[in-house]
PDB file of C-alpha atoms in Angstrom:
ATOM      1  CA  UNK D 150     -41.668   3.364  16.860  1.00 59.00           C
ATOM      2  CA  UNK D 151     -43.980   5.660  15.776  1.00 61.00           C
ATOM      3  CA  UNK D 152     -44.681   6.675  11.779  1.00 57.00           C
ATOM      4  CA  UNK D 153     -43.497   9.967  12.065  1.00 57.00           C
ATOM      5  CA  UNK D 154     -39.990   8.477  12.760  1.00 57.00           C
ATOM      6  CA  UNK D 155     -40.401   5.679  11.100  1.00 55.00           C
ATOM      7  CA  UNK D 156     -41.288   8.644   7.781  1.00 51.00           C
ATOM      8  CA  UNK D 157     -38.103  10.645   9.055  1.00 55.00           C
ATOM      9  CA  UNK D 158     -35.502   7.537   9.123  1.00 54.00           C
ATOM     10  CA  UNK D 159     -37.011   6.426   5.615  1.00 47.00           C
ATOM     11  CA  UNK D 160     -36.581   9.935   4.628  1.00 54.00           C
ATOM     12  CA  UNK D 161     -33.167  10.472   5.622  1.00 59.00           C
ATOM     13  CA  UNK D 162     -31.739   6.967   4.414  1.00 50.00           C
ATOM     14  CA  UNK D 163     -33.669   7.899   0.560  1.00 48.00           C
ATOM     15  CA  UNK D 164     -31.456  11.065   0.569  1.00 56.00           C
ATOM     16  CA  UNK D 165     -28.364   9.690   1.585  1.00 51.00           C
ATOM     17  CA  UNK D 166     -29.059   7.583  -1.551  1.00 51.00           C
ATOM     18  CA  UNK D 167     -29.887  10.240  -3.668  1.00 54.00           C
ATOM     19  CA  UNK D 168     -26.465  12.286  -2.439  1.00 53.00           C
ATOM     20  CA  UNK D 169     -24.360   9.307  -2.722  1.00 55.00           C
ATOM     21  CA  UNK D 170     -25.935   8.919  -6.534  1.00 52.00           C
ATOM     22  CA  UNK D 171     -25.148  12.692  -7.522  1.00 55.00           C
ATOM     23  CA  UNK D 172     -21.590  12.044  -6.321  1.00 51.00           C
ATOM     24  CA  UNK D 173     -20.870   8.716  -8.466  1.00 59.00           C
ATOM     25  CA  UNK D 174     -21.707  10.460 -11.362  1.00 70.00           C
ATOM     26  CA  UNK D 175     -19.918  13.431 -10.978  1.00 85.00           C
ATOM     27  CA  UNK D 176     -16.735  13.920 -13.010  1.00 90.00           C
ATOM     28  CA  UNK D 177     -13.797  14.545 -10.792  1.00 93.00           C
ATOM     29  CA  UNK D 178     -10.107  14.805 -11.531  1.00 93.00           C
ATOM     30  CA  UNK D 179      -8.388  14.203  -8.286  1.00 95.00           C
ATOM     31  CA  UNK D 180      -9.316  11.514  -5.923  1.00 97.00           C
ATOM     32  CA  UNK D 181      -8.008   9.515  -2.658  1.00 96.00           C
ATOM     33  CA  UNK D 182      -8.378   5.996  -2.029  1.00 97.00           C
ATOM     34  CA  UNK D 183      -7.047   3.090   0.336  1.00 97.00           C
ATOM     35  CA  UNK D 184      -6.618  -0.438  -0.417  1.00 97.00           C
ATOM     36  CA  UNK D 185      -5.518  -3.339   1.025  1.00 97.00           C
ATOM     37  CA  UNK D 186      -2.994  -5.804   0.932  1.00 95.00           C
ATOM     38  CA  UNK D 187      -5.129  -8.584   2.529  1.00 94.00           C
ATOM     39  CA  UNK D 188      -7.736  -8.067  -0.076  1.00 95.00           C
ATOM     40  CA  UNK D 189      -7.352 -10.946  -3.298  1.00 95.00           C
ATOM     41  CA  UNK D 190      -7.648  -8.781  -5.863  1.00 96.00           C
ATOM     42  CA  UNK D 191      -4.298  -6.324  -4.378  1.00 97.00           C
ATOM     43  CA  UNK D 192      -2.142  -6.779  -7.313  1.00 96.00           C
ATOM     44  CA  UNK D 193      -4.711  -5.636  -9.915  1.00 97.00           C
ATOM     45  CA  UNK D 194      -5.422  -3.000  -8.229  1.00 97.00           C
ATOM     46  CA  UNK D 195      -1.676  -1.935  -7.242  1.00 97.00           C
ATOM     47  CA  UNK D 196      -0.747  -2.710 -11.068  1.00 97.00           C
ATOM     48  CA  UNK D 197      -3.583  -0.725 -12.407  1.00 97.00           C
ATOM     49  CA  UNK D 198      -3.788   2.390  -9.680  1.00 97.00           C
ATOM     50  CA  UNK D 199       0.324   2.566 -10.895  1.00 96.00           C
ATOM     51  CA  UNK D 200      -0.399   2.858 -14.413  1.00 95.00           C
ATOM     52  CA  UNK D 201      -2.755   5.966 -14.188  1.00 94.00           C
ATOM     53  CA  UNK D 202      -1.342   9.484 -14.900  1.00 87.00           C
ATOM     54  CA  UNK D 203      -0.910  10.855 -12.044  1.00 92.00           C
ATOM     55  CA  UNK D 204      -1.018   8.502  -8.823  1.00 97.00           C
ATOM     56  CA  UNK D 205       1.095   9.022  -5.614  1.00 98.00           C
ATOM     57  CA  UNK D 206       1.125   6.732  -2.645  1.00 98.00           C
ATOM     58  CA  UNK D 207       2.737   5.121   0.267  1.00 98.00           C
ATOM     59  CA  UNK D 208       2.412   2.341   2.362  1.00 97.00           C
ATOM     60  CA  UNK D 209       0.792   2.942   6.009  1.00 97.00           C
ATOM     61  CA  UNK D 210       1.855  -0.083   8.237  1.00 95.00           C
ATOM     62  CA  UNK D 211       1.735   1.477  11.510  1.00 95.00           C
ATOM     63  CA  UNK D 212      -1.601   3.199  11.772  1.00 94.00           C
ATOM     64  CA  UNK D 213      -3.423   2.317  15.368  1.00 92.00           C
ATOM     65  CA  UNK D 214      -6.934   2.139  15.838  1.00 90.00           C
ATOM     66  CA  UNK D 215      -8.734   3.933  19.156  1.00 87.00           C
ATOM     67  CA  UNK D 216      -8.369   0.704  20.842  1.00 89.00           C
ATOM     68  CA  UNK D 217      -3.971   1.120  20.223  1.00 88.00           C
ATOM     69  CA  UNK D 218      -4.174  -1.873  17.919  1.00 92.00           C
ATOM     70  CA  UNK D 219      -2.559  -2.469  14.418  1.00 94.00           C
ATOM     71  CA  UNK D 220      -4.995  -1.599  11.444  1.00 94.00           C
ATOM     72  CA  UNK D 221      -4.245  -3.787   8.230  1.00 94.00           C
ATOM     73  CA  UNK D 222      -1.426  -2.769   5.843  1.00 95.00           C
ATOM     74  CA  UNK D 223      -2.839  -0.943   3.460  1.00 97.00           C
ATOM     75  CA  UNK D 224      -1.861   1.616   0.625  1.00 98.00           C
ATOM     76  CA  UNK D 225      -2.856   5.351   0.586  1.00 97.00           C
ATOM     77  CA  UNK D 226      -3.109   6.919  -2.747  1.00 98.00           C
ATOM     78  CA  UNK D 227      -3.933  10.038  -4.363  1.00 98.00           C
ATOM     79  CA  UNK D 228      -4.855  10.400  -7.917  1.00 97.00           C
ATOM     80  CA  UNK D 229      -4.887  13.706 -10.373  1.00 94.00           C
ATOM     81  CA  UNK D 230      -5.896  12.639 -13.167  1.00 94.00           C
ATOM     82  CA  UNK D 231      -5.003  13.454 -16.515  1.00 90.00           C
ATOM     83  CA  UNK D 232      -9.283  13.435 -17.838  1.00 91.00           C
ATOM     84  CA  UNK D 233     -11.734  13.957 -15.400  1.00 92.00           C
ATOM     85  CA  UNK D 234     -14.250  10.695 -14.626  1.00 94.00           C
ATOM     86  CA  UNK D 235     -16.903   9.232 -12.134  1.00 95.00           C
ATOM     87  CA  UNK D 236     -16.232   7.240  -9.013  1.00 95.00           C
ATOM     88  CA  UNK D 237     -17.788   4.194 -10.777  1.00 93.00           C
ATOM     89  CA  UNK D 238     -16.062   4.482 -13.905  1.00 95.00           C
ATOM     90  CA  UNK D 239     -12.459   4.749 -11.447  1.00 96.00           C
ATOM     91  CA  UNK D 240     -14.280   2.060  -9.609  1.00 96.00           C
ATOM     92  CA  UNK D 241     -14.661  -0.431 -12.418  1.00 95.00           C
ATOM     93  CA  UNK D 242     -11.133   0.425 -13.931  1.00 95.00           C
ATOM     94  CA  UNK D 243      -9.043   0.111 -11.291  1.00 97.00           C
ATOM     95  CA  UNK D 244     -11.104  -3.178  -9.492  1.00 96.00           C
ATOM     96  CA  UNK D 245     -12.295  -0.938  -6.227  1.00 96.00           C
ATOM     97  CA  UNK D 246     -15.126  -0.916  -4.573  1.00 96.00           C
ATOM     98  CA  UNK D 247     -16.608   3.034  -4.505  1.00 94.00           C
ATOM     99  CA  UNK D 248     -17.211   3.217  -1.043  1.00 93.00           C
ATOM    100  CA  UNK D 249     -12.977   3.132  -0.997  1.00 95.00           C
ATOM    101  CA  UNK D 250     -12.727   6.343  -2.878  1.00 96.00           C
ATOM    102  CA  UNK D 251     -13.216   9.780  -2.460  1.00 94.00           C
ATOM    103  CA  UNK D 252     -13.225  12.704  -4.337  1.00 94.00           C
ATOM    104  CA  UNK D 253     -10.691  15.622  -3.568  1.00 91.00           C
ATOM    105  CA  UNK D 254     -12.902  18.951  -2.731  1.00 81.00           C
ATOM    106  CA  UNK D 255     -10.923  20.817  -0.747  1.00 75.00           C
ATOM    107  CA  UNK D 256      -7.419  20.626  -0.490  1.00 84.00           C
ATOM    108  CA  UNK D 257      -5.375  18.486  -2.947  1.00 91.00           C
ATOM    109  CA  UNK D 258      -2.345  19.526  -0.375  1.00 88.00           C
ATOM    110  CA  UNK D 259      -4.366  18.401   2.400  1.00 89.00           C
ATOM    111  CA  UNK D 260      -4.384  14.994   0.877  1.00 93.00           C
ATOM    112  CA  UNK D 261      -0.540  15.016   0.017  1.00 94.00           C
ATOM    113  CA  UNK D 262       0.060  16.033   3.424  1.00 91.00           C
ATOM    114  CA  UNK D 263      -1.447  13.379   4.841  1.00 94.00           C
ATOM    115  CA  UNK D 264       0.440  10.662   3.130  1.00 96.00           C
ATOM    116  CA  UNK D 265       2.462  10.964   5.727  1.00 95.00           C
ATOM    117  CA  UNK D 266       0.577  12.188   8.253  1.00 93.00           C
ATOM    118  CA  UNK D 267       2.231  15.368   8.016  1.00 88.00           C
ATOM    119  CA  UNK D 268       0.629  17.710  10.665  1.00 80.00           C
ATOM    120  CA  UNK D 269      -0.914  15.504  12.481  1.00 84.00           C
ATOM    121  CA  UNK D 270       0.707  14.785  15.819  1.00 79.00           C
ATOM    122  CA  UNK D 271      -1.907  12.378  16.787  1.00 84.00           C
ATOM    123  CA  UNK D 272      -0.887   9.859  14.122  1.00 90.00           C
ATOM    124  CA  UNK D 273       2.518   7.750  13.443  1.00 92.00           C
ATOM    125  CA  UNK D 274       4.538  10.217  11.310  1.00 91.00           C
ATOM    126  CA  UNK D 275       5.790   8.080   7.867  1.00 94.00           C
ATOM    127  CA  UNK D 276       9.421   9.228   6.377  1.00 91.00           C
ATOM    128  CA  UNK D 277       8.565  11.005   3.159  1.00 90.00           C
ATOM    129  CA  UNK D 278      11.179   8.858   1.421  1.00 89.00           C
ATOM    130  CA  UNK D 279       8.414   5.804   1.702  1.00 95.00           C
ATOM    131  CA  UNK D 280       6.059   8.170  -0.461  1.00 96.00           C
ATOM    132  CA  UNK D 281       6.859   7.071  -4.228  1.00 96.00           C
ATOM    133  CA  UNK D 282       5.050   8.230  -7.527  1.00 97.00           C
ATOM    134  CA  UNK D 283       5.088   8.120 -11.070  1.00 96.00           C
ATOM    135  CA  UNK D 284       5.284  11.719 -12.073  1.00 95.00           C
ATOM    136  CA  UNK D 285       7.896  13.672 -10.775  1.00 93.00           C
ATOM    137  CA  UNK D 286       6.011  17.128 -10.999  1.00 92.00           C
ATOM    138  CA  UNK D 287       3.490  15.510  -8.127  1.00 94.00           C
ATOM    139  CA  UNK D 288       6.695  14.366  -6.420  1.00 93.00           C
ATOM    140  CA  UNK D 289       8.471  17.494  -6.195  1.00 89.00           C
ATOM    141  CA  UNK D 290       5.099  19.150  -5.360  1.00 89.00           C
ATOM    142  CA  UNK D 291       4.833  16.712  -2.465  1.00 93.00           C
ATOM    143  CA  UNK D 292       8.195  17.513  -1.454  1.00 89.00           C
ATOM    144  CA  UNK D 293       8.171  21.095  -1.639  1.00 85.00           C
ATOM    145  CA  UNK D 294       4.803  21.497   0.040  1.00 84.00           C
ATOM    146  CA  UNK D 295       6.191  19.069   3.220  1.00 87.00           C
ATOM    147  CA  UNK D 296       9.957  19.827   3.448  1.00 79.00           C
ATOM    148  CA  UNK D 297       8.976  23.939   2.713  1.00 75.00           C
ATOM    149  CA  UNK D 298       7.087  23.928   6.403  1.00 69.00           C
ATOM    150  CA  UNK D 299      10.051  21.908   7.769  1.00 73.00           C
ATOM    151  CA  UNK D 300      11.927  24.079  10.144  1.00 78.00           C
ATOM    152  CA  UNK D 301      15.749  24.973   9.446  1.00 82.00           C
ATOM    153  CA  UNK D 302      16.760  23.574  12.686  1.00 85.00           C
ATOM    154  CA  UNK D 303      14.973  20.374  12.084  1.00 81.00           C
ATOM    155  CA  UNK D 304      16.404  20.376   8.317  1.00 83.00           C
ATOM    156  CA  UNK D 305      19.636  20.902  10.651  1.00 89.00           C
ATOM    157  CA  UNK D 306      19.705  18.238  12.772  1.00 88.00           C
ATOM    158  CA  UNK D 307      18.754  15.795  10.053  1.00 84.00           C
ATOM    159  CA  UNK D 308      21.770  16.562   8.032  1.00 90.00           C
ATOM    160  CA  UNK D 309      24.207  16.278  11.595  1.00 89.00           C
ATOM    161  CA  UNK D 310      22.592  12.998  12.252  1.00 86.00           C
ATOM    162  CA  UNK D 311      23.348  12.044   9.017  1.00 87.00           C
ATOM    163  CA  UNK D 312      26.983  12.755   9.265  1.00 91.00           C
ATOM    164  CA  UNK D 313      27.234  11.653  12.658  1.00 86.00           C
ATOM    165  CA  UNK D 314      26.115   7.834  11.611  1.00 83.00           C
ATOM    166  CA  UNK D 315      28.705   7.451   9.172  1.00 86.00           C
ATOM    167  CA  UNK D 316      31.194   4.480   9.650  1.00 85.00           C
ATOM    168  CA  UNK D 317      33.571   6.360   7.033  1.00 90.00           C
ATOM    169  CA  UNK D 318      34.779   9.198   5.496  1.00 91.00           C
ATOM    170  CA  UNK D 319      32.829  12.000   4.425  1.00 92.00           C
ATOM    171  CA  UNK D 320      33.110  14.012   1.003  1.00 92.00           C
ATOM    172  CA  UNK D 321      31.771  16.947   1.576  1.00 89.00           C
ATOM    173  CA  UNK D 322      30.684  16.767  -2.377  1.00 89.00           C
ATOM    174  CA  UNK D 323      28.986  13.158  -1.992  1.00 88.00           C
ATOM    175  CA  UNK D 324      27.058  15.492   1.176  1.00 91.00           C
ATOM    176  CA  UNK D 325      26.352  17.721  -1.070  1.00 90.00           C
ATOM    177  CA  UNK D 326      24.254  15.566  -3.382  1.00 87.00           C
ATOM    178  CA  UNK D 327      22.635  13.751  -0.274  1.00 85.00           C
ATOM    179  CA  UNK D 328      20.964  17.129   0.852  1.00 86.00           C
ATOM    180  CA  UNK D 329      20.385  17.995  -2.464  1.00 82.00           C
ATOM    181  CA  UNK D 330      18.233  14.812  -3.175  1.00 75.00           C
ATOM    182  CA  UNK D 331      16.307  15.064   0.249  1.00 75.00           C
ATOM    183  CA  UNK D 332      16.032  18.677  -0.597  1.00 73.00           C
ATOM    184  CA  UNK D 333      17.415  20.098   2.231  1.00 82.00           C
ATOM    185  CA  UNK D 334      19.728  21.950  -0.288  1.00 85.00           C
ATOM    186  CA  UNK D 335      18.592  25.820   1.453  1.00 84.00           C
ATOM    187  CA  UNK D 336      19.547  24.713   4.804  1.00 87.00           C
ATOM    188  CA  UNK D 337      22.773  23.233   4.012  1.00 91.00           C
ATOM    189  CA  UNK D 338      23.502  26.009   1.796  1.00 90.00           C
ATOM    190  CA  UNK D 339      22.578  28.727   4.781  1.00 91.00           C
ATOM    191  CA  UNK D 340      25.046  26.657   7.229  1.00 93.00           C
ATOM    192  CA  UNK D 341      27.645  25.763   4.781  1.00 92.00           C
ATOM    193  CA  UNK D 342      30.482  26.631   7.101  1.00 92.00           C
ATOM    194  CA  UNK D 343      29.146  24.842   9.919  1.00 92.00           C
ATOM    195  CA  UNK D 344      28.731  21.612   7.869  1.00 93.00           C
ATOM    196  CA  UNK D 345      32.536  21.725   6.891  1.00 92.00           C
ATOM    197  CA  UNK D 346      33.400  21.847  10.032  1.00 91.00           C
ATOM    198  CA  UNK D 347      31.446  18.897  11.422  1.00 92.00           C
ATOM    199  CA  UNK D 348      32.676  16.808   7.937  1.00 92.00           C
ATOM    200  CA  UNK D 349      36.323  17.823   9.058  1.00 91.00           C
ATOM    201  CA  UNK D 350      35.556  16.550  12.361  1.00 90.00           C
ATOM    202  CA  UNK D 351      33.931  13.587  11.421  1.00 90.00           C
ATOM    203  CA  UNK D 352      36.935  12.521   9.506  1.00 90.00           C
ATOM    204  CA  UNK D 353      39.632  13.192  11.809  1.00 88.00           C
ATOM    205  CA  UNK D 354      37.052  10.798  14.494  1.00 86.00           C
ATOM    206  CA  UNK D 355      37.491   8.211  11.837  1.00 86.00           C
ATOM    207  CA  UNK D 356      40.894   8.731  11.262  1.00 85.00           C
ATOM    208  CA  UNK D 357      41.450   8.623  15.617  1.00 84.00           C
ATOM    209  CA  UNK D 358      39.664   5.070  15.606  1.00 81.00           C
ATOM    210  CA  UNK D 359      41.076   3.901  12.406  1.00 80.00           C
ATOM    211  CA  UNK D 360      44.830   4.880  13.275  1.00 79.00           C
ATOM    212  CA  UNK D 361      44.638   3.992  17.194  1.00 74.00           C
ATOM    213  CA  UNK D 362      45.918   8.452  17.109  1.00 71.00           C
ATOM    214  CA  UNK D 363      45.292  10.255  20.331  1.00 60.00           C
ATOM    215  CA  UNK D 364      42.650  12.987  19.476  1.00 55.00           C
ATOM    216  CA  UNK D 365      41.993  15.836  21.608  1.00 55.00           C
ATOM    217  CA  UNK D 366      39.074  16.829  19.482  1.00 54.00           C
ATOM    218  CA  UNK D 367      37.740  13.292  20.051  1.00 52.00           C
ATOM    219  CA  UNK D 368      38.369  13.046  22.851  1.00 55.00           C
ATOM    220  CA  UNK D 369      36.391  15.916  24.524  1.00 54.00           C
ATOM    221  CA  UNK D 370      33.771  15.596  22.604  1.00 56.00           C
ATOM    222  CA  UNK D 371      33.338  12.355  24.048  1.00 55.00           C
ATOM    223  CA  UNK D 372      33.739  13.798  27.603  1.00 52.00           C
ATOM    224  CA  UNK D 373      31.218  16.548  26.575  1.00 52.00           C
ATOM    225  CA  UNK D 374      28.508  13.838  25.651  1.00 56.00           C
ATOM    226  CA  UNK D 375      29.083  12.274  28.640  1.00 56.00           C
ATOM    227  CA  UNK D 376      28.105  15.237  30.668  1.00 52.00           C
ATOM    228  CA  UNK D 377      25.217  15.997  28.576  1.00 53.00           C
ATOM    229  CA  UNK D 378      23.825  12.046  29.038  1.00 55.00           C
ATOM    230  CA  UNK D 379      24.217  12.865  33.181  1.00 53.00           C
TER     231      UNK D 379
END
């Protein structure tokens, strides 16, 4: 090798230390990290990550690698923090190593997004009921910013599935408070009449299997999936 690239890879490798200096000692407020559950010192980390004002996370357990294999169970979180610090004061606090975290420059909803991989197609797609917090102003942000780019149909469909799985009766006010607390509340509320209907059906299905009762509703719907499964 000669010393003119021997100068340039010394060069370049003394910068990267320099840059990766400036950044541990810059103050940040909102950061992203990953840890892992394999690694011994998990719990004090978990235990102390939870105890900071504000963390969010959620537990990624079926993230593939390029080869289509498992990655480790890990944890994803994202931190806005109350007073501003260095990576290697978060470091030392929390019992991470500061290659594991990151500071937030961009997007702070880019980073909630991807909790659950919202977005991105190319990745397994987590339920955002797995995401938990302990604020729930970053919750509801989280939840806004994901289920506001949700489309109604999709909202839709959830809230038919939902109805369609029950082994019971439906109140239509117990519903009510479901779709409220998955905040599908503006969807529900848009196709009100629709859901009534499907709750009315529901129940008279229920009633059909629980009463041995002919029921021509029932009964053609189950002709009409039939077709559709053809």
């Amino acid at each position: 090798m000669s010393k003119k690239k021997q100068k340039e890879i010394v060069n370049t490798v003394e910068e990267k230390e320099e840059k990766e200096s400036k950044l541990s000692k810059k103050r940040n407020y909102c950061y992203d990290l990953v840890i892992y559950e394999d690694d011994e010192r998990f719990n004090d980390q978990f235990s102390a990550l939870t105890d900071l004002k504000s963390a969010i996370w959620i537990r990624h357990d079926q993230d593939l690698t390029d080869d289509g294999e498992y990655k480790k169970a890990h944890y994803h979180f994202v931190l806005k923090l109350k007073t501003a610090c260095t990576i290697s004061a978060l470091a030392k606090k929390i019992s991470v190593d500061e290659h594991m975290i990151e500071p937030i420059k961009r997007s702070f909803n880019g980073a909630l997004k991807y909790l659950v991989h919202f977005g991105r197609d190319d990745k397994y797609q987590y339920d955002i009921k797995e995401v938990e917090s302990n604020d729930d102003e970053l919750k509801r942000k989280f939840e806004k910013l994901v289920l506001n780019e949700i489309e109604e149909v999709d909202k839709v469909i959830s809230i038919q599935e939902f109805i369609d799985q029950a082994e019971d009766y439906i109140d239509l006010g117990v519903l009510g408070k479901y779709v409220q607390k998955i905040n599908y509340w503006d969807a529900f509320r848009r196709n009100m009449m629709y859901f009534c209907k499907l709750v009315d059906n529901h129940n008279a299905k229920i009633s059909a299997k629980k009463y041995h009762i002919e029921n021509d509703y029932y009964n053609s719907e189950v002709r009409m999936l039939s077709e559709l499964k053809k």
